[in-house]
Amino acid sequence: MTQIAFIGLGHMGLPMARNLLKAGFGLRVFDLVPAAVEELEKEGAQAARSAADAVRGMEVVISMLPASRHVEGLYLGDNGLLAALEPGTLVLECSTIAPESARRVHQAAAERGLQMLDAPVSGGTAGAAAGTLTFMVGGEAAVLEKAQPIFQAMGKNIFHAGPDGAGQVAKVCNNQVLAVQMIATAEAMALGVANGLDPAVLAEIMRQSSGGNWTLEKYNPWPGVMENAPASKGYSGGFMAELMAKDLGLAQEAAQVTGSSTPMGALALQLYRLLLKQGKGQRDFSVVQQLFVE
Ligand code: NAD
């Protein structure tokens, strides 16, 4: 069975690595936080003392780190991991990072004779635990073919978005749409309620009308409208506002590179920055509702 090194065992990485173990892959794991490594060791993974230790002799390396700087810090430079990998090793970089940053790592990997895919995910911690993540993959189709069994152990929908960096572009486009929809829904909910409507009635009318969207289907931001939505649990769990702000920032960076006009994305970023300034960065991103009611 394929031997995999997994680096970055946070909210997403830990359950993803666990699913690889369950699928029978050989796994060696590393995180800067020893407790996460110990947890997986108890479940049958080998524990590594460093990233370099984790990848020694492995055929595949997966990373799931917070942001571009962590990924570039891990892989690039004289002491970076790419320099330590055997030619032919497959690198699956699953963090959400800037497309430009992903392309830098792709290029350095290619220069070393390594195969790499950028493969950010959607589906949150619940999807990571259930093994139903969506992977948006950038890189060569033949390399994706090789990686399919690994992605399928962690996800349900695996899309080839295009060449190097394309997975990251797809991810930031998707999250920009999600943020804009969430803000528009929160704004309309507050408007309707202020004008005397019952929030549940308004939510249902919009859901079944032309304003219907994913946030009205699955994730209403008004507390009490959907029992299991983070809004009904004090905006806990779910997808943190600070991660949404990060992704909106990446979308703006990508727009800067190409000169694209993204006014809705820019406004969404400003509103999420405001939430961060209010100390709400760690709450679910539907907490944007509170900008319109407090
Ligand atoms: P997290 O902060 O919980 O986990 C990141 C982990 O990486 C931490 O455990 C940290 O200790 C470790 N780490 C950082 N630098 C390291 C290094 N040099 N070597 C080893 N370990 C290192 O973050 P997360 O929520 O798991 O998210 C990971 C990525 O997935 C982010 O890019 C995020 O945007 C993306 N993402 C998150 C979600 C979500 O719902 N949480 C959903 C989709 C995508």
Short mmCIF file of C-alpha atoms and ligand atoms in Angstrom, two decimals:
data_model
loop_
_atom_site.label_atom_id
_atom_site.label_comp_id
_atom_site.label_asym_id
_atom_site.label_seq_id
_atom_site.Cartn_x
_atom_site.Cartn_y
_atom_site.Cartn_z
CA MET A 1 0.00 0.00 0.00
CA THR A 2 1.15 3.54 -0.82
CA GLN A 3 3.16 5.20 1.94
CA ILE A 4 2.04 8.78 2.68
CA ALA A 5 3.56 11.57 4.79
CA PHE A 6 0.91 13.96 6.14
CA ILE A 7 2.00 17.36 7.43
CA GLY A 8 -0.42 19.71 9.24
CA LEU A 9 -2.91 18.00 11.54
CA GLY A 10 -5.27 20.87 12.42
CA HIS A 11 -9.06 21.09 12.18
CA MET A 12 -8.97 19.73 8.62
CA GLY A 13 -5.72 17.76 8.42
CA LEU A 14 -6.40 15.49 11.39
CA PRO A 15 -9.70 14.05 10.12
CA MET A 16 -8.33 13.85 6.56
CA ALA A 17 -5.31 11.87 7.76
CA ARG A 18 -7.60 9.64 9.83
CA ASN A 19 -9.58 8.75 6.68
CA LEU A 20 -6.36 7.75 4.90
CA LEU A 21 -5.53 5.45 7.80
CA LYS A 22 -9.02 3.92 7.65
CA ALA A 23 -8.58 3.33 3.91
CA GLY A 24 -5.44 1.32 4.68
CA PHE A 25 -2.69 3.69 3.50
CA GLY A 26 0.62 3.66 5.35
CA LEU A 27 0.89 6.99 7.14
CA ARG A 28 3.64 8.99 8.84
CA VAL A 29 2.46 12.29 10.34
CA PHE A 30 3.89 15.57 11.58
CA ASP A 31 2.54 18.78 13.11
CA LEU A 32 4.19 21.50 15.19
CA VAL A 33 1.63 20.57 17.88
CA PRO A 34 2.76 17.22 19.38
CA ALA A 35 -0.72 16.35 20.75
CA ALA A 36 -2.15 16.01 17.24
CA VAL A 37 0.70 13.68 16.23
CA GLU A 38 0.20 11.57 19.36
CA GLU A 39 -3.53 11.27 18.69
CA LEU A 40 -2.94 9.73 15.26
CA GLU A 41 -0.09 7.59 16.53
CA LYS A 42 -2.58 5.94 18.90
CA GLU A 43 -4.74 5.18 15.87
CA GLY A 44 -1.95 3.47 13.95
CA ALA A 45 0.07 6.19 12.19
CA GLN A 46 3.84 6.53 12.58
CA ALA A 47 4.84 9.68 14.46
CA ALA A 48 7.55 11.91 12.95
CA ARG A 49 9.74 14.36 14.88
CA SER A 50 10.02 16.83 12.00
CA ALA A 51 8.70 17.40 8.51
CA ALA A 52 11.96 16.05 7.05
CA ASP A 53 11.61 12.95 9.24
CA ALA A 54 8.00 12.51 8.05
CA VAL A 55 8.83 12.43 4.33
CA ARG A 56 11.88 10.13 4.45
CA GLY A 57 11.27 7.19 2.06
CA MET A 58 7.64 8.17 1.43
CA GLU A 59 6.02 8.04 -2.03
CA VAL A 60 3.47 10.78 -1.39
CA VAL A 61 3.51 13.98 0.70
CA ILE A 62 0.28 15.75 1.69
CA SER A 63 0.27 19.15 3.40
CA MET A 64 -2.65 20.96 5.06
CA LEU A 65 -1.29 24.20 6.54
CA PRO A 66 -2.88 27.56 7.38
CA ALA A 67 -1.62 29.95 4.65
CA SER A 68 0.82 30.71 1.80
CA ARG A 69 3.71 31.66 4.08
CA HIS A 70 3.55 28.33 5.92
CA VAL A 71 3.46 26.37 2.66
CA GLU A 72 6.34 28.29 1.05
CA GLY A 73 8.26 28.06 4.34
CA LEU A 74 7.80 24.28 4.39
CA TYR A 75 8.71 23.47 0.80
CA LEU A 76 11.00 26.18 -0.62
CA GLY A 77 14.56 27.31 0.04
CA ASP A 78 17.78 25.40 0.70
CA ASN A 79 16.36 23.79 3.84
CA GLY A 80 12.89 23.30 2.31
CA LEU A 81 11.27 19.92 1.97
CA LEU A 82 11.41 19.81 -1.85
CA ALA A 83 15.20 19.58 -1.64
CA ALA A 84 14.86 16.49 0.56
CA LEU A 85 12.40 14.54 -1.62
CA GLU A 86 13.36 11.77 -4.04
CA PRO A 87 12.58 12.56 -7.71
CA GLY A 88 9.19 11.08 -8.62
CA THR A 89 7.63 11.80 -5.23
CA LEU A 90 4.04 13.02 -5.47
CA VAL A 91 3.22 16.23 -3.53
CA LEU A 92 -0.45 17.01 -2.83
CA GLU A 93 -0.74 20.52 -1.38
CA CYS A 94 -4.28 20.87 0.04
CA SER A 95 -4.09 24.19 1.97
CA THR A 96 -5.95 27.25 0.66
CA ILE A 97 -3.18 29.59 -0.51
CA ALA A 98 -2.57 32.26 -3.15
CA PRO A 99 -2.56 30.85 -6.71
CA GLU A 100 0.80 32.62 -7.28
CA SER A 101 2.23 30.93 -4.22
CA ALA A 102 1.00 27.52 -5.42
CA ARG A 103 2.62 28.16 -8.82
CA ARG A 104 5.94 29.00 -7.14
CA VAL A 105 5.90 25.66 -5.33
CA HIS A 106 4.82 23.86 -8.55
CA GLN A 107 7.76 25.35 -10.43
CA ALA A 108 10.28 24.47 -7.75
CA ALA A 109 8.85 20.94 -7.58
CA ALA A 110 9.12 20.50 -11.35
CA GLU A 111 12.76 21.68 -11.26
CA ARG A 112 13.46 18.87 -8.75
CA GLY A 113 11.68 16.22 -10.89
CA LEU A 114 8.76 15.99 -8.45
CA GLN A 115 5.08 15.70 -9.31
CA MET A 116 2.76 18.18 -7.64
CA LEU A 117 -0.93 19.09 -7.51
CA ASP A 118 -2.53 22.06 -5.75
CA ALA A 119 -5.72 20.59 -4.29
CA PRO A 120 -7.61 22.90 -1.94
CA VAL A 121 -10.83 21.58 -0.47
CA SER A 122 -14.38 22.63 0.26
CA GLY A 123 -16.74 21.00 2.72
CA GLY A 124 -15.42 22.15 6.09
CA THR A 125 -14.56 20.10 9.12
CA ALA A 126 -17.77 18.03 8.79
CA GLY A 127 -16.83 17.07 5.22
CA ALA A 128 -13.27 16.29 6.33
CA ALA A 129 -14.56 13.95 9.05
CA ALA A 130 -17.13 12.28 6.79
CA GLY A 131 -14.67 11.87 3.90
CA THR A 132 -16.94 13.87 1.60
CA LEU A 133 -14.69 16.84 0.76
CA THR A 134 -14.66 18.45 -2.66
CA PHE A 135 -11.13 18.69 -4.11
CA MET A 136 -10.38 21.40 -6.69
CA VAL A 137 -7.22 20.29 -8.39
CA GLY A 138 -4.61 22.20 -10.38
CA GLY A 139 -1.82 20.44 -12.28
CA GLU A 140 -1.39 17.72 -14.89
CA ALA A 141 -4.31 15.37 -15.58
CA ALA A 142 -1.99 12.34 -15.58
CA VAL A 143 -0.77 13.21 -12.09
CA LEU A 144 -4.36 13.62 -10.89
CA GLU A 145 -5.13 10.16 -12.29
CA LYS A 146 -2.37 8.74 -10.12
CA ALA A 147 -3.62 10.62 -7.03
CA GLN A 148 -7.30 9.67 -7.46
CA PRO A 149 -7.37 6.78 -4.91
CA ILE A 150 -5.84 9.08 -2.29
CA PHE A 151 -8.31 11.92 -2.90
CA GLN A 152 -11.21 9.44 -2.96
CA ALA A 153 -10.30 8.22 0.52
CA MET A 154 -10.85 11.80 1.78
CA GLY A 155 -13.46 13.23 -0.58
CA LYS A 156 -16.46 12.72 -2.81
CA ASN A 157 -16.14 15.18 -5.71
CA ILE A 158 -12.73 15.55 -7.31
CA PHE A 159 -12.55 18.25 -10.00
CA HIS A 160 -9.67 18.93 -12.37
CA ALA A 161 -9.81 22.75 -12.45
CA GLY A 162 -6.93 23.18 -14.93
CA PRO A 163 -3.13 23.68 -14.93
CA ASP A 164 -0.82 24.59 -12.01
CA GLY A 165 -2.58 26.93 -9.54
CA ALA A 166 -6.04 26.43 -11.08
CA GLY A 167 -7.34 24.59 -8.01
CA GLN A 168 -6.56 27.63 -5.88
CA VAL A 169 -8.21 29.97 -8.39
CA ALA A 170 -11.40 27.87 -8.32
CA LYS A 171 -11.36 27.83 -4.53
CA VAL A 172 -11.07 31.62 -4.12
CA CYS A 173 -13.76 32.22 -6.78
CA ASN A 174 -16.13 29.86 -4.97
CA ASN A 175 -15.53 31.38 -1.55
CA GLN A 176 -15.95 34.91 -2.89
CA VAL A 177 -19.41 33.94 -4.20
CA LEU A 178 -20.23 32.30 -0.88
CA ALA A 179 -19.24 35.40 1.13
CA VAL A 180 -21.22 37.74 -1.12
CA GLN A 181 -24.29 35.49 -0.88
CA MET A 182 -23.98 35.28 2.89
CA ILE A 183 -23.74 39.06 3.26
CA ALA A 184 -26.65 39.69 0.86
CA THR A 185 -28.79 37.14 2.72
CA ALA A 186 -27.95 38.61 6.15
CA GLU A 187 -28.72 42.13 4.91
CA ALA A 188 -32.11 41.04 3.48
CA MET A 189 -33.03 39.07 6.62
CA ALA A 190 -32.38 42.16 8.77
CA LEU A 191 -34.35 44.37 6.37
CA GLY A 192 -37.34 42.03 6.36
CA VAL A 193 -37.41 41.52 10.12
CA ALA A 194 -37.05 45.28 10.77
CA ASN A 195 -40.12 45.71 8.55
CA GLY A 196 -42.17 43.27 10.58
CA LEU A 197 -41.67 39.90 8.89
CA ASP A 198 -41.20 36.64 10.75
CA PRO A 199 -37.59 35.55 10.00
CA ALA A 200 -38.58 31.92 9.32
CA VAL A 201 -41.34 32.97 6.91
CA LEU A 202 -39.07 35.39 5.07
CA ALA A 203 -36.28 32.79 4.88
CA GLU A 204 -38.65 30.23 3.33
CA ILE A 205 -40.12 32.68 0.80
CA MET A 206 -36.66 33.75 -0.40
CA ARG A 207 -35.38 30.15 -0.40
CA GLN A 208 -38.14 29.12 -2.82
CA SER A 209 -38.00 32.31 -4.91
CA SER A 210 -35.47 33.88 -7.22
CA GLY A 211 -33.32 35.04 -4.28
CA GLY A 212 -32.73 31.40 -3.28
CA ASN A 213 -29.09 30.48 -2.73
CA TRP A 214 -26.86 28.03 -0.78
CA THR A 215 -26.92 30.08 2.43
CA LEU A 216 -30.75 30.04 2.44
CA GLU A 217 -30.76 26.30 1.69
CA LYS A 218 -28.20 25.15 4.23
CA TYR A 219 -26.86 27.89 6.43
CA ASN A 220 -29.31 30.69 7.30
CA PRO A 221 -27.47 33.42 9.26
CA TRP A 222 -30.51 34.44 11.37
CA PRO A 223 -30.49 32.66 14.77
CA GLY A 224 -33.29 30.12 15.18
CA VAL A 225 -34.27 29.80 11.51
CA MET A 226 -32.26 26.59 11.02
CA GLU A 227 -31.78 24.46 14.08
CA ASN A 228 -28.40 23.04 13.09
CA ALA A 229 -26.88 26.12 11.49
CA PRO A 230 -24.03 27.85 13.40
CA ALA A 231 -26.30 30.94 13.76
CA SER A 232 -28.53 28.89 16.08
CA LYS A 233 -25.52 27.83 18.18
CA GLY A 234 -24.10 31.27 18.97
CA TYR A 235 -22.20 31.27 15.64
CA SER A 236 -19.91 28.48 16.89
CA GLY A 237 -18.47 25.68 14.76
CA GLY A 238 -18.59 25.92 10.99
CA PHE A 239 -16.14 28.08 9.02
CA MET A 240 -14.37 30.87 10.90
CA ALA A 241 -14.85 34.47 9.77
CA GLU A 242 -11.07 34.99 9.83
CA LEU A 243 -10.60 32.15 7.31
CA MET A 244 -13.24 33.72 5.07
CA ALA A 245 -11.39 37.05 5.34
CA LYS A 246 -8.19 35.23 4.35
CA ASP A 247 -9.84 33.68 1.29
CA LEU A 248 -11.37 37.02 0.24
CA GLY A 249 -7.88 38.55 0.54
CA LEU A 250 -6.51 35.79 -1.73
CA ALA A 251 -9.28 36.57 -4.26
CA GLN A 252 -8.24 40.23 -4.23
CA GLU A 253 -4.58 39.25 -4.72
CA ALA A 254 -5.54 37.07 -7.69
CA ALA A 255 -7.61 39.95 -9.11
CA GLN A 256 -4.62 42.27 -8.72
CA VAL A 257 -2.40 39.96 -10.77
CA THR A 258 -4.83 39.93 -13.72
CA GLY A 259 -6.36 43.41 -13.32
CA SER A 260 -9.80 41.85 -12.84
CA SER A 261 -12.59 44.03 -11.46
CA THR A 262 -14.05 42.46 -8.30
CA PRO A 263 -16.07 45.16 -6.48
CA MET A 264 -18.36 42.72 -4.66
CA GLY A 265 -15.40 40.68 -3.44
CA ALA A 266 -13.64 43.86 -2.29
CA LEU A 267 -16.68 45.01 -0.31
CA ALA A 268 -17.12 41.55 1.20
CA LEU A 269 -13.48 41.62 2.34
CA GLN A 270 -13.97 45.04 3.99
CA LEU A 271 -17.07 43.81 5.87
CA TYR A 272 -15.25 40.70 7.11
CA ARG A 273 -12.28 42.84 8.22
CA LEU A 274 -14.76 44.90 10.26
CA LEU A 275 -15.97 41.71 11.94
CA LEU A 276 -12.38 40.78 12.76
CA LYS A 277 -11.87 44.23 14.32
CA GLN A 278 -14.95 43.55 16.47
CA GLY A 279 -13.23 40.43 17.80
CA LYS A 280 -15.51 38.03 15.90
CA GLY A 281 -12.87 36.38 13.72
CA GLN A 282 -13.14 33.04 15.50
CA ARG A 283 -16.93 32.85 15.09
CA ASP A 284 -18.61 31.20 12.11
CA PHE A 285 -18.67 33.44 9.02
CA SER A 286 -22.48 33.79 9.20
CA VAL A 287 -21.82 36.09 12.19
CA VAL A 288 -21.80 38.81 9.50
CA GLN A 289 -25.55 38.94 10.34
CA GLN A 290 -24.67 40.97 13.45
CA LEU A 291 -23.37 43.86 11.35
CA PHE A 292 -26.97 44.51 10.33
CA VAL A 293 -28.77 44.11 13.63
CA GLU A 294 -26.52 45.61 16.33
P1 NAD B 1 -5.59 24.78 11.42
O1 NAD B 1 -4.93 26.06 11.83
O2 NAD B 1 -6.57 24.13 12.32
O3 NAD B 1 -4.45 23.68 11.09
C1 NAD B 1 -3.21 23.96 10.52
C2 NAD B 1 -2.17 23.05 11.20
O4 NAD B 1 -0.91 23.23 10.55
C3 NAD B 1 -1.95 23.36 12.68
O5 NAD B 1 -2.16 22.19 13.44
C4 NAD B 1 -0.50 23.84 12.74
O6 NAD B 1 0.17 23.46 13.95
C5 NAD B 1 0.10 23.13 11.55
N1 NAD B 1 1.31 23.73 11.01
C6 NAD B 1 1.55 25.02 10.67
N2 NAD B 1 2.78 25.15 10.17
C7 NAD B 1 3.34 23.92 10.18
C8 NAD B 1 4.61 23.39 9.80
N3 NAD B 1 5.56 24.18 9.29
N4 NAD B 1 4.83 22.08 9.96
C9 NAD B 1 3.89 21.27 10.49
N5 NAD B 1 2.67 21.70 10.87
C10 NAD B 1 2.41 23.01 10.73
O7 NAD B 1 -6.25 25.07 10.00
P2 NAD B 1 -7.40 24.20 9.26
O8 NAD B 1 -8.73 24.72 9.65
O9 NAD B 1 -7.06 22.76 9.39
O10 NAD B 1 -7.17 24.69 7.74
C11 NAD B 1 -6.07 24.23 6.98
C12 NAD B 1 -6.21 24.80 5.58
O11 NAD B 1 -7.46 24.35 5.01
C13 NAD B 1 -6.26 26.35 5.54
O12 NAD B 1 -5.55 26.79 4.42
C14 NAD B 1 -7.76 26.65 5.42
O13 NAD B 1 -8.01 27.89 4.77
C15 NAD B 1 -8.24 25.48 4.60
N6 NAD B 1 -9.66 25.13 4.78
C16 NAD B 1 -10.22 25.12 6.03
C17 NAD B 1 -11.57 24.79 6.17
C18 NAD B 1 -12.21 24.77 7.55
O14 NAD B 1 -13.45 24.69 7.61
N7 NAD B 1 -11.45 24.81 8.64
C19 NAD B 1 -12.33 24.46 5.05
C20 NAD B 1 -11.73 24.44 3.79
C21 NAD B 1 -10.38 24.78 3.67
#
